[in-house]
Coordinates of C-alpha atoms in Angstrom, one line a residue:
X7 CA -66.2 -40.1 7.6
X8 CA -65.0 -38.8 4.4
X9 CA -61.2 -38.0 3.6
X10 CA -59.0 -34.9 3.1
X11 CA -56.2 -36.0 1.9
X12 CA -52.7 -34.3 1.1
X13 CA -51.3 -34.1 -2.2
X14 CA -47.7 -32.0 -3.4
X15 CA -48.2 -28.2 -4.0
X16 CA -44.5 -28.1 -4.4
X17 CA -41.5 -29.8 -4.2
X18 CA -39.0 -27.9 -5.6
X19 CA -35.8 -26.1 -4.8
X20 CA -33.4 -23.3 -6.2
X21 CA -29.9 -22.2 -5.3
X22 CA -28.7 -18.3 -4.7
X23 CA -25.6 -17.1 -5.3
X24 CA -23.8 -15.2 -2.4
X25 CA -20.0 -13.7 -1.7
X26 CA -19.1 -10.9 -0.2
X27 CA -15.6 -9.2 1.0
X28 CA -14.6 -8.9 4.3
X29 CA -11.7 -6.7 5.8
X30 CA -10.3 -8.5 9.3
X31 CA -9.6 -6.1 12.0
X32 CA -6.3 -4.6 13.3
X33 CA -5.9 -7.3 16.1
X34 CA -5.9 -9.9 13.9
X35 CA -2.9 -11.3 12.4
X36 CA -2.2 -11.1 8.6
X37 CA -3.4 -13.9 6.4
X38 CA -0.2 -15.5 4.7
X39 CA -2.0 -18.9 3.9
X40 CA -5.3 -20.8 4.0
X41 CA -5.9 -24.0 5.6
X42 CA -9.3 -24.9 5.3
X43 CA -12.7 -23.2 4.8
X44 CA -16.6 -24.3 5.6
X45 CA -19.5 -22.6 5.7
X46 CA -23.1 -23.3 6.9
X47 CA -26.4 -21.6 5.8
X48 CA -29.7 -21.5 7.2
X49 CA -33.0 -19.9 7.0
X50 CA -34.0 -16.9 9.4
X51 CA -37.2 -16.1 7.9
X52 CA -39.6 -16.4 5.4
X53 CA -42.5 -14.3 4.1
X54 CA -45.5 -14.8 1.0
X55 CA -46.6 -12.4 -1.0
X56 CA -48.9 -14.0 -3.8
X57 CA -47.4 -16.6 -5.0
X58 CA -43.7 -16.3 -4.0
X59 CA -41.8 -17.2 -1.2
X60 CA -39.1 -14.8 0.0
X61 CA -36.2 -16.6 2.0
X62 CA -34.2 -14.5 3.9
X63 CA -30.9 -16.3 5.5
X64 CA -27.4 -16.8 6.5
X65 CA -24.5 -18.1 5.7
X66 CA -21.6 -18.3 8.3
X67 CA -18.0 -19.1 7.2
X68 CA -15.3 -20.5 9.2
X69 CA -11.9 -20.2 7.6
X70 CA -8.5 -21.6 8.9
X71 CA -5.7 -19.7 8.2
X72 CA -2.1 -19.5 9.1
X73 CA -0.3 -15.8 9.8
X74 CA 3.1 -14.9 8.6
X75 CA 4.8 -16.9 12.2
X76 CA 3.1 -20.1 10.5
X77 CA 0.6 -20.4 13.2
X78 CA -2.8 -21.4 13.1
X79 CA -5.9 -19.3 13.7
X80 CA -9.7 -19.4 12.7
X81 CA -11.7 -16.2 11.2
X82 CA -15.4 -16.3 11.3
X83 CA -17.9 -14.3 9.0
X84 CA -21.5 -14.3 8.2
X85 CA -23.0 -13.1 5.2
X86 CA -26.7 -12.5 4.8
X87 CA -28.7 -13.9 1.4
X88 CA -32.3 -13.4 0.2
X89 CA -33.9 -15.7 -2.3
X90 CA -37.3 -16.3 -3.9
X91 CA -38.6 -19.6 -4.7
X92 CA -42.8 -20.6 -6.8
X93 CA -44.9 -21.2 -4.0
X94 CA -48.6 -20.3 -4.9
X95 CA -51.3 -22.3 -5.3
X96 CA -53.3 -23.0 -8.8
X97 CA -56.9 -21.1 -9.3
X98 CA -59.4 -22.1 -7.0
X99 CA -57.3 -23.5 -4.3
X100 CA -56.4 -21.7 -1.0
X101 CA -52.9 -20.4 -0.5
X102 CA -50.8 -22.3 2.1
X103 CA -49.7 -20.3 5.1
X104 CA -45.8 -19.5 5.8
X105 CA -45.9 -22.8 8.2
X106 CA -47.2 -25.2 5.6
X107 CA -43.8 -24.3 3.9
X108 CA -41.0 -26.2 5.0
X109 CA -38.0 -24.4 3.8
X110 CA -34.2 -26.0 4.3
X111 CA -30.9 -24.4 3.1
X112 CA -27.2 -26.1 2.8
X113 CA -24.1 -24.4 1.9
X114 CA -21.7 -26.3 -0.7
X115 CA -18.8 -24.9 -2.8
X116 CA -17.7 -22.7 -0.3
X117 CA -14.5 -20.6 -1.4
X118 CA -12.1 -18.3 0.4
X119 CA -9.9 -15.8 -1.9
X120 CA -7.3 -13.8 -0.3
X121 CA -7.6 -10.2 -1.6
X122 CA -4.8 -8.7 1.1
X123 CA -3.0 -9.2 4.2
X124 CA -6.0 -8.7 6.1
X125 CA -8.6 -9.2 3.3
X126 CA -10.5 -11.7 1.9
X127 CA -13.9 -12.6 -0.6
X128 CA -15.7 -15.3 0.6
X129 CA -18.5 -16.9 -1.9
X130 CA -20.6 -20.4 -1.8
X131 CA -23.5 -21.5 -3.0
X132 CA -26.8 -21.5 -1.1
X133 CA -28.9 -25.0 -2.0
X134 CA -32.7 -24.1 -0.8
X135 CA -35.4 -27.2 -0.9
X136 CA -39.0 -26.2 -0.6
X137 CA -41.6 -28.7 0.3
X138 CA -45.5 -28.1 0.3
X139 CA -48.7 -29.8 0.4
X140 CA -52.3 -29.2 -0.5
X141 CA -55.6 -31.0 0.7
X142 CA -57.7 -32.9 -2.2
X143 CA -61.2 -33.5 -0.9
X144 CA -62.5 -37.0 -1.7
X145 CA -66.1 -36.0 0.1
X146 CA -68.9 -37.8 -2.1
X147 CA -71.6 -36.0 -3.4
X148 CA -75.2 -37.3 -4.3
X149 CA -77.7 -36.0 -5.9
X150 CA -80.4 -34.0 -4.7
X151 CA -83.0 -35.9 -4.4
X152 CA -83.4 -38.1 -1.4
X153 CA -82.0 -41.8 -2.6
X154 CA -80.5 -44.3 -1.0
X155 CA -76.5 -44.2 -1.7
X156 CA -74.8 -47.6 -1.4
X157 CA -70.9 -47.5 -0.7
X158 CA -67.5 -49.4 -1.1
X159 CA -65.2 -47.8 1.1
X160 CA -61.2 -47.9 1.6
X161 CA -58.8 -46.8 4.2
X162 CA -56.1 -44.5 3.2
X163 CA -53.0 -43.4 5.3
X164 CA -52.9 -40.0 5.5
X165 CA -50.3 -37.5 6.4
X166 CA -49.3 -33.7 6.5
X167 CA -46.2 -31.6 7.9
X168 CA -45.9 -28.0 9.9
X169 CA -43.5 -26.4 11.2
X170 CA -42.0 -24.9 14.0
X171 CA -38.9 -23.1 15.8
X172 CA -36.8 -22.4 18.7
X173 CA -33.3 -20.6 19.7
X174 CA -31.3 -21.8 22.6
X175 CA -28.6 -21.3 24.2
X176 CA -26.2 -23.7 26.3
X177 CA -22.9 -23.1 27.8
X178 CA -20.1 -25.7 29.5
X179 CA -16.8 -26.0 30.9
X180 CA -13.7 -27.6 29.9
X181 CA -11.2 -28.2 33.0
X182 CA -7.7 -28.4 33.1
X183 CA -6.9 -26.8 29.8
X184 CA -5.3 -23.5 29.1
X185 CA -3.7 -22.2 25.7
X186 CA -4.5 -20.2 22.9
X187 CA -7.9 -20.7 21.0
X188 CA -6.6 -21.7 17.4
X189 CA -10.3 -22.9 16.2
X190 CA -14.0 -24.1 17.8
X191 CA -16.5 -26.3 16.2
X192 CA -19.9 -26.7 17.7
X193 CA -22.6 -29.4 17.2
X194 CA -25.7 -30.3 18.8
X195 CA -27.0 -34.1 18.2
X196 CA -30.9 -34.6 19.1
X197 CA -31.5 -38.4 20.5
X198 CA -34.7 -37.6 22.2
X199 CA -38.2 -36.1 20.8
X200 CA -41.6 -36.3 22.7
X201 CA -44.8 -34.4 22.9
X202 CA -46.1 -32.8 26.2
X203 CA -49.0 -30.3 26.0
X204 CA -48.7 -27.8 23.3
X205 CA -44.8 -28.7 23.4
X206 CA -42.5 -31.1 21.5
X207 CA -39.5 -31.7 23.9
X208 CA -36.3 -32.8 22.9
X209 CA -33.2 -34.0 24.6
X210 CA -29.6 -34.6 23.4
X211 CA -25.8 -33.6 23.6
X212 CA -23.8 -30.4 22.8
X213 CA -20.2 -30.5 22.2
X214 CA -17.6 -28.0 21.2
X215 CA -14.6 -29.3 19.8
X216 CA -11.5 -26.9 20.6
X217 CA -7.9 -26.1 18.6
X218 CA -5.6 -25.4 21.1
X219 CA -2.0 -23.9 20.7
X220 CA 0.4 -24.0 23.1
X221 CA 4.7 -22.7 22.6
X222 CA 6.7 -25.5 22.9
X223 CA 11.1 -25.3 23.8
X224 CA 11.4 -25.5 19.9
X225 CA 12.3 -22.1 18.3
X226 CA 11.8 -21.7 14.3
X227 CA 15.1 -20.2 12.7
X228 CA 13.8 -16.4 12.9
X229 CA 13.4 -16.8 17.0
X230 CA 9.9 -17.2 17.2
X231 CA 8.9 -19.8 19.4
X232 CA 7.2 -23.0 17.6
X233 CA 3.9 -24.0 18.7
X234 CA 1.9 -27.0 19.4
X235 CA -2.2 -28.4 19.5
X236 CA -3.7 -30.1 21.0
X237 CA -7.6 -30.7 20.5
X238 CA -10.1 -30.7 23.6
X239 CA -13.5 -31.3 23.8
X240 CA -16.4 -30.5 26.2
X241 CA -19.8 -31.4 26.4
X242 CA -23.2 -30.6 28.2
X243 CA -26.9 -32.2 27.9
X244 CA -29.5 -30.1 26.5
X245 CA -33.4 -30.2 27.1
X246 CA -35.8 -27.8 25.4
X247 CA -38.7 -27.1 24.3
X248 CA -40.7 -25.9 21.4
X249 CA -43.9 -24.0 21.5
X250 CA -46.7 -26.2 18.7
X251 CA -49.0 -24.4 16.2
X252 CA -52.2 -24.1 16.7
X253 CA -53.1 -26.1 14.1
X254 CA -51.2 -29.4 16.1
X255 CA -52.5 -29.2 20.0
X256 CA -55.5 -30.6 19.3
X257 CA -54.3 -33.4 17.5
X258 CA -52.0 -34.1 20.3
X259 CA -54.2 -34.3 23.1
X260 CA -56.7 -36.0 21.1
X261 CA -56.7 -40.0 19.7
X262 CA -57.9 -39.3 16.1
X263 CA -54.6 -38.7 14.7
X264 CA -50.7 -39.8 16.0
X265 CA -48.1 -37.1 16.1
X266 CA -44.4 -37.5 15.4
X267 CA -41.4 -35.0 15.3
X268 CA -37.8 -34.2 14.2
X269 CA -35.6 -31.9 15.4
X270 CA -33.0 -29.7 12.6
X271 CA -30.1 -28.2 14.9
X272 CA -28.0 -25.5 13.5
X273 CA -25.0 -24.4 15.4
X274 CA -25.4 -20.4 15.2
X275 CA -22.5 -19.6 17.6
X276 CA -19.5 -21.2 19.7
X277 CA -17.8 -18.7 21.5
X278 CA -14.8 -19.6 24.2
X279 CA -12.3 -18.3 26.4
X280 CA -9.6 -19.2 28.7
X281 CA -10.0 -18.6 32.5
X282 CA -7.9 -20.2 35.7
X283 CA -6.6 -23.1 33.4
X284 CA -10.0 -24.1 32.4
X285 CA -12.5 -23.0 28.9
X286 CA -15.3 -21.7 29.2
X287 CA -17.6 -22.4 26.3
X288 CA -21.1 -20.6 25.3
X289 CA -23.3 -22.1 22.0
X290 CA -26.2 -20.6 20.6
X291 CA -28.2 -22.7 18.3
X292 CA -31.6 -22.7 16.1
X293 CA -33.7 -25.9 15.9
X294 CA -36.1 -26.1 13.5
X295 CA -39.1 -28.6 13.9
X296 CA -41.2 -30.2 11.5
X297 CA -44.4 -31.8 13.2
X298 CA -46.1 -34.9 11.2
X299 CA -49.8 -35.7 11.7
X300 CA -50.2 -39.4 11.1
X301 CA -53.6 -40.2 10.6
X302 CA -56.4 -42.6 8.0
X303 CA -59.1 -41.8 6.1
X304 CA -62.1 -43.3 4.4
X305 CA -62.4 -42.9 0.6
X306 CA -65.5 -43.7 -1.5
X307 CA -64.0 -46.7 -3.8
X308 CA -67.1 -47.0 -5.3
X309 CA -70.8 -46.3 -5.3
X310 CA -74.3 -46.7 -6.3
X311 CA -77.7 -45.8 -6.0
X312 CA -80.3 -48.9 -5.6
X313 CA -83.2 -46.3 -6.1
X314 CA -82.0 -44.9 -9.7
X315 CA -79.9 -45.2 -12.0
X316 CA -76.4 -43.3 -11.6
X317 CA -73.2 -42.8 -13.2
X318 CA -69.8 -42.6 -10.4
X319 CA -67.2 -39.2 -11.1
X320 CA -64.0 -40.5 -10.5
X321 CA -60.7 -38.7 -8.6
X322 CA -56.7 -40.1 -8.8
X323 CA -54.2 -38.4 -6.7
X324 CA -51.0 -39.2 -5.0
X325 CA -52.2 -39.1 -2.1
X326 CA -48.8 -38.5 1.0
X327 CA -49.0 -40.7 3.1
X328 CA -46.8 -41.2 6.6
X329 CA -43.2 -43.1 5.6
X330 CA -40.5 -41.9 8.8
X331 CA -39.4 -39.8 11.4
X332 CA -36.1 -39.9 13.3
X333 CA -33.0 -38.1 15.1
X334 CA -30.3 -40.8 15.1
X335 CA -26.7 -41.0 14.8
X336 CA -24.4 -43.0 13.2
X337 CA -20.5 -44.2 13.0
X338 CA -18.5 -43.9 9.9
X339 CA -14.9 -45.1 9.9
X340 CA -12.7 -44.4 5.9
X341 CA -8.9 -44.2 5.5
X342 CA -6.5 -41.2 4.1
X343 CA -2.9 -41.1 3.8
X344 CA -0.7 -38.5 4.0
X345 CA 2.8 -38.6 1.6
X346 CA 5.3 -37.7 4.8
X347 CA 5.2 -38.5 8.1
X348 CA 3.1 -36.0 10.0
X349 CA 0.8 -35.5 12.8
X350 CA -2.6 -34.8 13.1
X351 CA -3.7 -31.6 14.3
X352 CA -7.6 -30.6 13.5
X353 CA -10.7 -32.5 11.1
X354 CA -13.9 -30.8 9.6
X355 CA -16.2 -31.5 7.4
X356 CA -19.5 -32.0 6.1
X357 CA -22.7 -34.7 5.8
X358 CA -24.7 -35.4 2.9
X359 CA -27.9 -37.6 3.5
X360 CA -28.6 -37.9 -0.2
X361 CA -31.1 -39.8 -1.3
X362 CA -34.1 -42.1 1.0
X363 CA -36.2 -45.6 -0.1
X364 CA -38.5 -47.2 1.8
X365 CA -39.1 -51.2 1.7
X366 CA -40.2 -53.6 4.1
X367 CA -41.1 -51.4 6.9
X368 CA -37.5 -50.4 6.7
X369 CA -36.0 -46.3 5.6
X370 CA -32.2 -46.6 4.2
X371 CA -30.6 -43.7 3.2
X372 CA -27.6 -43.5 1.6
X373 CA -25.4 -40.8 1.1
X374 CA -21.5 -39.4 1.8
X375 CA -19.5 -37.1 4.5
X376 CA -16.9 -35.5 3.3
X377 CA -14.1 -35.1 5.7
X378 CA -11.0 -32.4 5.8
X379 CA -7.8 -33.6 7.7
X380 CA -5.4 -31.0 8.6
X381 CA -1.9 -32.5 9.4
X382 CA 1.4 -30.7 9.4
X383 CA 5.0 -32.3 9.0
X384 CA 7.5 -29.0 10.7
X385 CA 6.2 -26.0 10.1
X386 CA 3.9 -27.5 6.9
X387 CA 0.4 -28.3 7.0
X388 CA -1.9 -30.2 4.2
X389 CA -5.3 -30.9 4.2
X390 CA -6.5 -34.2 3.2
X391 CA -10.0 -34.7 1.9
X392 CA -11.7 -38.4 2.4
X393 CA -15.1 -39.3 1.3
X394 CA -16.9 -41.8 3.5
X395 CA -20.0 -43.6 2.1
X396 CA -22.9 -42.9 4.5
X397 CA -25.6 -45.2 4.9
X398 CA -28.0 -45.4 7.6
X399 CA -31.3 -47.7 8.7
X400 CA -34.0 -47.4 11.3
X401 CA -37.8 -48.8 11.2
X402 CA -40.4 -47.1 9.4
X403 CA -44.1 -45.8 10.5
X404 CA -46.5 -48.4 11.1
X405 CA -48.1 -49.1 7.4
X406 CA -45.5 -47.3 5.6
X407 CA -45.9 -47.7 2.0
X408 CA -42.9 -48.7 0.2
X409 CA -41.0 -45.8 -1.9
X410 CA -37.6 -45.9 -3.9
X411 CA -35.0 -43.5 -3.8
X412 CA -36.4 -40.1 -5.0
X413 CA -40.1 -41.3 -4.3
X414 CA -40.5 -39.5 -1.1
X415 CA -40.8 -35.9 0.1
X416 CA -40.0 -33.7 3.1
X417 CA -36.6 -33.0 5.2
X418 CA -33.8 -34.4 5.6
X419 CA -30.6 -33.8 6.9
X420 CA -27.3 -34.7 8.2
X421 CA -24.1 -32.8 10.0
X422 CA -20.6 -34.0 11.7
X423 CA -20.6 -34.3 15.6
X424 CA -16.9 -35.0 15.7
X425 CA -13.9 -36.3 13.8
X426 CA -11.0 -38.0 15.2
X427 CA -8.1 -39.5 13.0
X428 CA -5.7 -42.5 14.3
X429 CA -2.2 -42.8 12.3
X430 CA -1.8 -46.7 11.8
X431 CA 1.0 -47.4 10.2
X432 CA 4.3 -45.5 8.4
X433 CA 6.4 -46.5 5.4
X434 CA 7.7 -43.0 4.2
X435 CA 3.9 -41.5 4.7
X436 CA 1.0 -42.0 7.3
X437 CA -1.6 -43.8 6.5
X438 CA -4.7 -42.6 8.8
X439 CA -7.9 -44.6 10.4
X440 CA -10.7 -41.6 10.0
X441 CA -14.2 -42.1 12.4
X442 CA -16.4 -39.2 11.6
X443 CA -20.0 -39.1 14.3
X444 CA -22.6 -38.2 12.4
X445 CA -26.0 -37.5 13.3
X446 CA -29.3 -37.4 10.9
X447 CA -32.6 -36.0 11.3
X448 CA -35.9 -36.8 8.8
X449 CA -39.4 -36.5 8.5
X450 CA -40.4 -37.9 5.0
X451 CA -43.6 -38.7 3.2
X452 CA -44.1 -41.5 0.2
X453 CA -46.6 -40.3 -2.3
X454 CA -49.1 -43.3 -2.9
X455 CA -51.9 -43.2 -5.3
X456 CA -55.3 -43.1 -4.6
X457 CA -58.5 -43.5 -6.8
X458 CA -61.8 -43.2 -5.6
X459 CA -65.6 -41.7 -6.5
X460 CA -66.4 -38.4 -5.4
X461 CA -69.9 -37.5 -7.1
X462 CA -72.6 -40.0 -8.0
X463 CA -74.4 -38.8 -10.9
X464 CA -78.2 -39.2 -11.7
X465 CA -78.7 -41.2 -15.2
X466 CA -82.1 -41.1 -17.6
X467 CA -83.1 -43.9 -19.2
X468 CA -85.8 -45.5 -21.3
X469 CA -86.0 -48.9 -20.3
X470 CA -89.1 -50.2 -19.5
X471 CA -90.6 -50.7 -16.5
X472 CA -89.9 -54.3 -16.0
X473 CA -93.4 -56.9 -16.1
X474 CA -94.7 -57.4 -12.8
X475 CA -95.4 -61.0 -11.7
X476 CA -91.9 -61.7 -12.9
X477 CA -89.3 -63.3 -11.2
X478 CA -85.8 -62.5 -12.4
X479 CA -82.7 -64.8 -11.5
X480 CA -78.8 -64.0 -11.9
X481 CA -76.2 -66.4 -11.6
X482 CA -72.5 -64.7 -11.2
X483 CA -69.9 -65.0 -13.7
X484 CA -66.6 -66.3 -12.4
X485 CA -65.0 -64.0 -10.2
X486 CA -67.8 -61.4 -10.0
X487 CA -68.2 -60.3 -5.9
X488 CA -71.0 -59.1 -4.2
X489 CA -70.6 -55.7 -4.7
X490 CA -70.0 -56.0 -8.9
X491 CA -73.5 -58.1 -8.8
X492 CA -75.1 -55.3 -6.5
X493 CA -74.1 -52.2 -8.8
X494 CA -74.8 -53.6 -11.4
X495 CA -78.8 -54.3 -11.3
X496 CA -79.0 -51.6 -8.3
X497 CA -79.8 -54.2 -5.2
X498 CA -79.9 -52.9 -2.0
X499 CA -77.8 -53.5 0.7
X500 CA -79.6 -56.4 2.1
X501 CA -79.8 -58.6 -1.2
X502 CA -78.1 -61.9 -0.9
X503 CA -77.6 -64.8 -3.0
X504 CA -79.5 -67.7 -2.3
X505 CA -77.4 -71.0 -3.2
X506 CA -75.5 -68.8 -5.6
X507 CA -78.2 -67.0 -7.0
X508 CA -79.7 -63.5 -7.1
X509 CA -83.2 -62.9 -7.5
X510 CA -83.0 -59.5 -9.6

C-alpha cells in the first residue's frame, strides 16, 4: 500500500499586544503598593477565512497588592485579545480544517501600573505558536499501457496531530481552616491519558493553593491590628473525558494505526470561601487535547519496468514522523536569599519548557521556571525572583528518529503545581531552599527526510533489437546488488544469478 505522508504547512508563530484599564469596585480596598503580578493566556476559539487564522483569547491577571493598612489582597482581571496568524495552503493543495491547526498561547511580560487608588492598566504580551501539517502523496504512477512494474520499497514512520477540547469543573474542601482569603492559585496536573471508545480519558490531581490572613495580638502604631498567613492547600482527583474527532475513532478501534494523547490544562477559575471553619474551593478549567496518529507507510524507493524502457520521477520531503508524547511532572529545587531576616509568606511563578531533542530513544527538554518569593520582615514585604534550570527526560515512541533541539514540531508546555520555600540558614539575611512542582505536557514530531519515485516514465529508444540466438552474460561490479543489476538491463523479478552471473 502506497504512503500519504505528512509534511509542515506551517510552523510559525506571532505575538499580540494587549492592555487594558481596569477600575476596582467600591468594596475593594485602595491599592497603595504592588506585590506581585502574573498572568495566563489561552485560546477560546479559532476560525479560517482563506488563508488566515483568527485567534480569539484571554488573558487573566492575578495581581497582589497591599492596601493602605499594609495588608495583603489579590485582584483578578481578564482581558480579551484577537490575533491573526498565515495559515493557508499553497495553489493546488486543500485547505486544512480549524482542527488540523494546533494553536497555543503563553502570557510573558506581564505589567501592572497603578493609575489611582482603585485603578490600574494591566498589559502583557501574548506569545501564539501555530503548528500545521499537509499530506504529500508518494502513490506511484505507471504508464498506461499494461507493463509489468518492478518495485523497491521502504517503510516510513508516519505521523499526524488533531485536536480536541473539554471544560470541567471540580470542587474540594479544605478542613479546619478559617481566615481571610488574601490570594488562590489553581493547577491541574494530568498523570493519566488513555483511549476508550470515541473518548481519550485522563486522570490526575487538582490543587488550590490558599493565602490566608488571620489578626494576630500585635497592633501596628496607628491601632490597626497586624495580621498574619498562613498558606493551605487542598486537593481533589479528577477524571474526565474528551469527546474524539471523527477523523480519530476509527483509528482507535482499528489496528492499522496506534494512537497517543496529551492533555494542556489551563486553570480558568479558582474561587473560595470560608464556611464553619473550613474552605470551600470550586475550579473551572479548559484542557486542550492534541491526538497523534502513529502509523508506517510504504514508499516506492525505486522502480522499473522489465517490459520497456522507463525513466523514475523522483519526490524529497521531510516527511513527520512520530518522536513523543507525555504528561509528567517533575521536581526542581534552586536557592534565593533575602538581605534581612524575614518570613515567608506566598511563591508564584511560571514554567518554560524551552527547547526538545531527541537521541537514543530518549526526549530531553530543557528549559527554566521562574519563581516569585514574597517574604516580609514587619510590615515590609519583597519579592524575590529565582531562576531554576528545568530539564526533564522520559522514553521516546517506538522508532523515534533522532532530532536536535529546534528539529521537532508540535506542543509543548509546562506550568507550576506548587511552590514551597524552606529558610536554612541566617547570618544578617535568609538564605532560602526553593522546590517548585512542575508538570509538562508534549506531543512532538521530528521531521525526517524522505526520497522516493512517484511516476515511472515511458522512454523511446533506438537500440536495436538485440540478435537472436545470442546468449548475453553479466558479471556484477563490486558492490552492485540485485536490484542495481535488475534495473539496469530490465530483468524480471525472477532473474537470478547463476554462480555469480546474469544471463542478460
Amino acid at each position: 500500500m502506497d504512503a500519504v505522508l505528512y509534511e509542515k504547512r506551517l510552523d510559525t508563530g506571532t505575538a499580540a499586544e494587549v492592555s487594558e484599564d481596569f477600575t476596582l469596585p467600591d468594596y475593594r480596598p485602595e491599592i497603595r503598593r504592588i506585590a506581585g503580578i502574573r498572568a495566563q493566556a489561552s485560546v477560546d476559539g479559532k476560525y479560517l477565512a482563506g488563508n488566515e487564522l483568527e485567534a480569539d483569547g484571554s488573558v487573566t491577571y492575578t495581581v497582589v497588592y497591599q492596601d493602605a493598612d499594609g495588608r495583603l489582597y489579590e485582584l483578578s482581571e481578564t482581558s480579551s485579545f484577537t490575533s491573526k496568524l498565515p495559515a493557508g495552503a499553497e495553489e493546488g493543495e486543500d485547505h486544512p480544517g480549524a482542527a488540523d491547526l494546533i494553536l497555543s498561547a503563553e502570557a510573558e511580560n506581564a505589567v501592572c501600573r497603578v493609575t489611582g487608588p482603585r485603578k490600574v492598566t494591566l498589559s502583557s504580551r501574548v506569545r501564539l505558536s501555530l503548528v500545521s501539517q499537509k499530506p504529500s502523496d508518494f502513490a506511484l504512477a505507471v504508464p498506461e499501457e499494461a507493463v509489468r512494474v518492478r518495485r523497491k520499497t521502504g517503510t516510513v514512520k508516519t505521523g499526524v496531530m488533531c485536536e480536541a477540547r473539554g471544560s470541567f469543573e471540580v470542587s474540594g474542601e479544605i478542613a479546619d481552616r478559617s481566615g481571610r482569603i488574601a490570594g488562590a492559585q489553581g493547577s491541574v496536573c494530568v498523570s493519566d491519558v488513555r483511549f476508550e471508545g470515541d473518548r481519550l480519558i485522563f486522570r490526575g490531581e487538582a490543587s488550590v493553593t490558599a493565602l490566608l490572613a488571620r489578626d494576630s495580638s500585635e497592633e501596628k502604631p496607628n491601632g490597626a491590628p497586624c495580621e498574619g498567613y498562613l498558606i493551605t492547600r487542598g486537593t481533589a482527583q479528577v477524571e474526565e473525558s474528551v469527546v474524539l474527532p471523527e477523523r480519530v475513532r476509527g483509528a482507535v478501534n482499528g489496528a492499522d494505526r496506534a494512537v497517543r494523547g496529551a492533555v494542556f490544562p489551563k486553570v480558568i477559575l479558582t474561587e473560595l470561601e470560608t464556611e464553619d471553619g473550613s474552605i470551600r474551593w470550586r475550579m473551572e478549567y479548559d484542557a486542550d487535547v492534541v491526538i497523534m496518529l502513529c502509523g508506517e507507510g510504504e514508499i516506492t524507493e525505486d522502480a522499473y519496468s522489465p517490459d520497456t524502457e522507463t525513466e523514475t520521477e523522483e519526490k524529497s520531503c521531510f516527511s513527520l514522523s512520530p518522536a513523543a508524547v507525555r504528561n509528567g511532572r517533575v521536581t526542581l529545587t534552586g536557592r534565593i536569599r533575602t538581605d534581612r531576616d524575614a518570613e515567608f509568606v506566598t511563591a508564584w511563578g511560571t514554567a518554560d519548557p524551552g527547547k526538545c531533542a531527541v537521541r537514543g530513544g530518549v526526549a530531553q527538554l530543557n528549559g527554566t521556571a521562574k519563581v516569585t518569593v514574597l517574604t516580609r520582615t514587619g510590615d515590609e514585604f519583597s519579592a524575590s525572583e529565582a531562576t531554576l534550570p528545568l530539564r526533564y527526560e522520559w522514553e521516546a515512541l517506538p522508532g523515534a528518529q533522532d532530532a536536535d533541539e529546534g528539529a521537532v514540531t508540535g506542543r509543548m508546555e509546562a506550568g507550576i503545581a506548587s511552590i514551597t520555600a524552606t529558610p536554612s540558614g541566617s547570618d544578617g539575611g535568609t538564605e532560602w531552599s526553593v522546590t517548585a512542582e512542575v508538570w509538562i505536557a508534549a506531543a512532538l514530531l521530528s521531521s525526517t527526510p524522505v526520497h522516493g519515485a512517484v511516476r515511472l516514465i515511458p522512454v523511446r529508444t533506438d537500440n536495436p533489437a538485440p540478435k537472436k540466438n545470442v546468449i548475453r552474460v553479466y558479471i556484477p561490479e563490486p558492490g552492485e546488488t540485485p536490484w542495481d543489476v535488475g534495473k539496469r538491463f530490465r530483468l524480471p523479478a525472477e532473474a537470478a544469478p547463476v554462480d555469480g552471473v546474469y544471463v542478460i
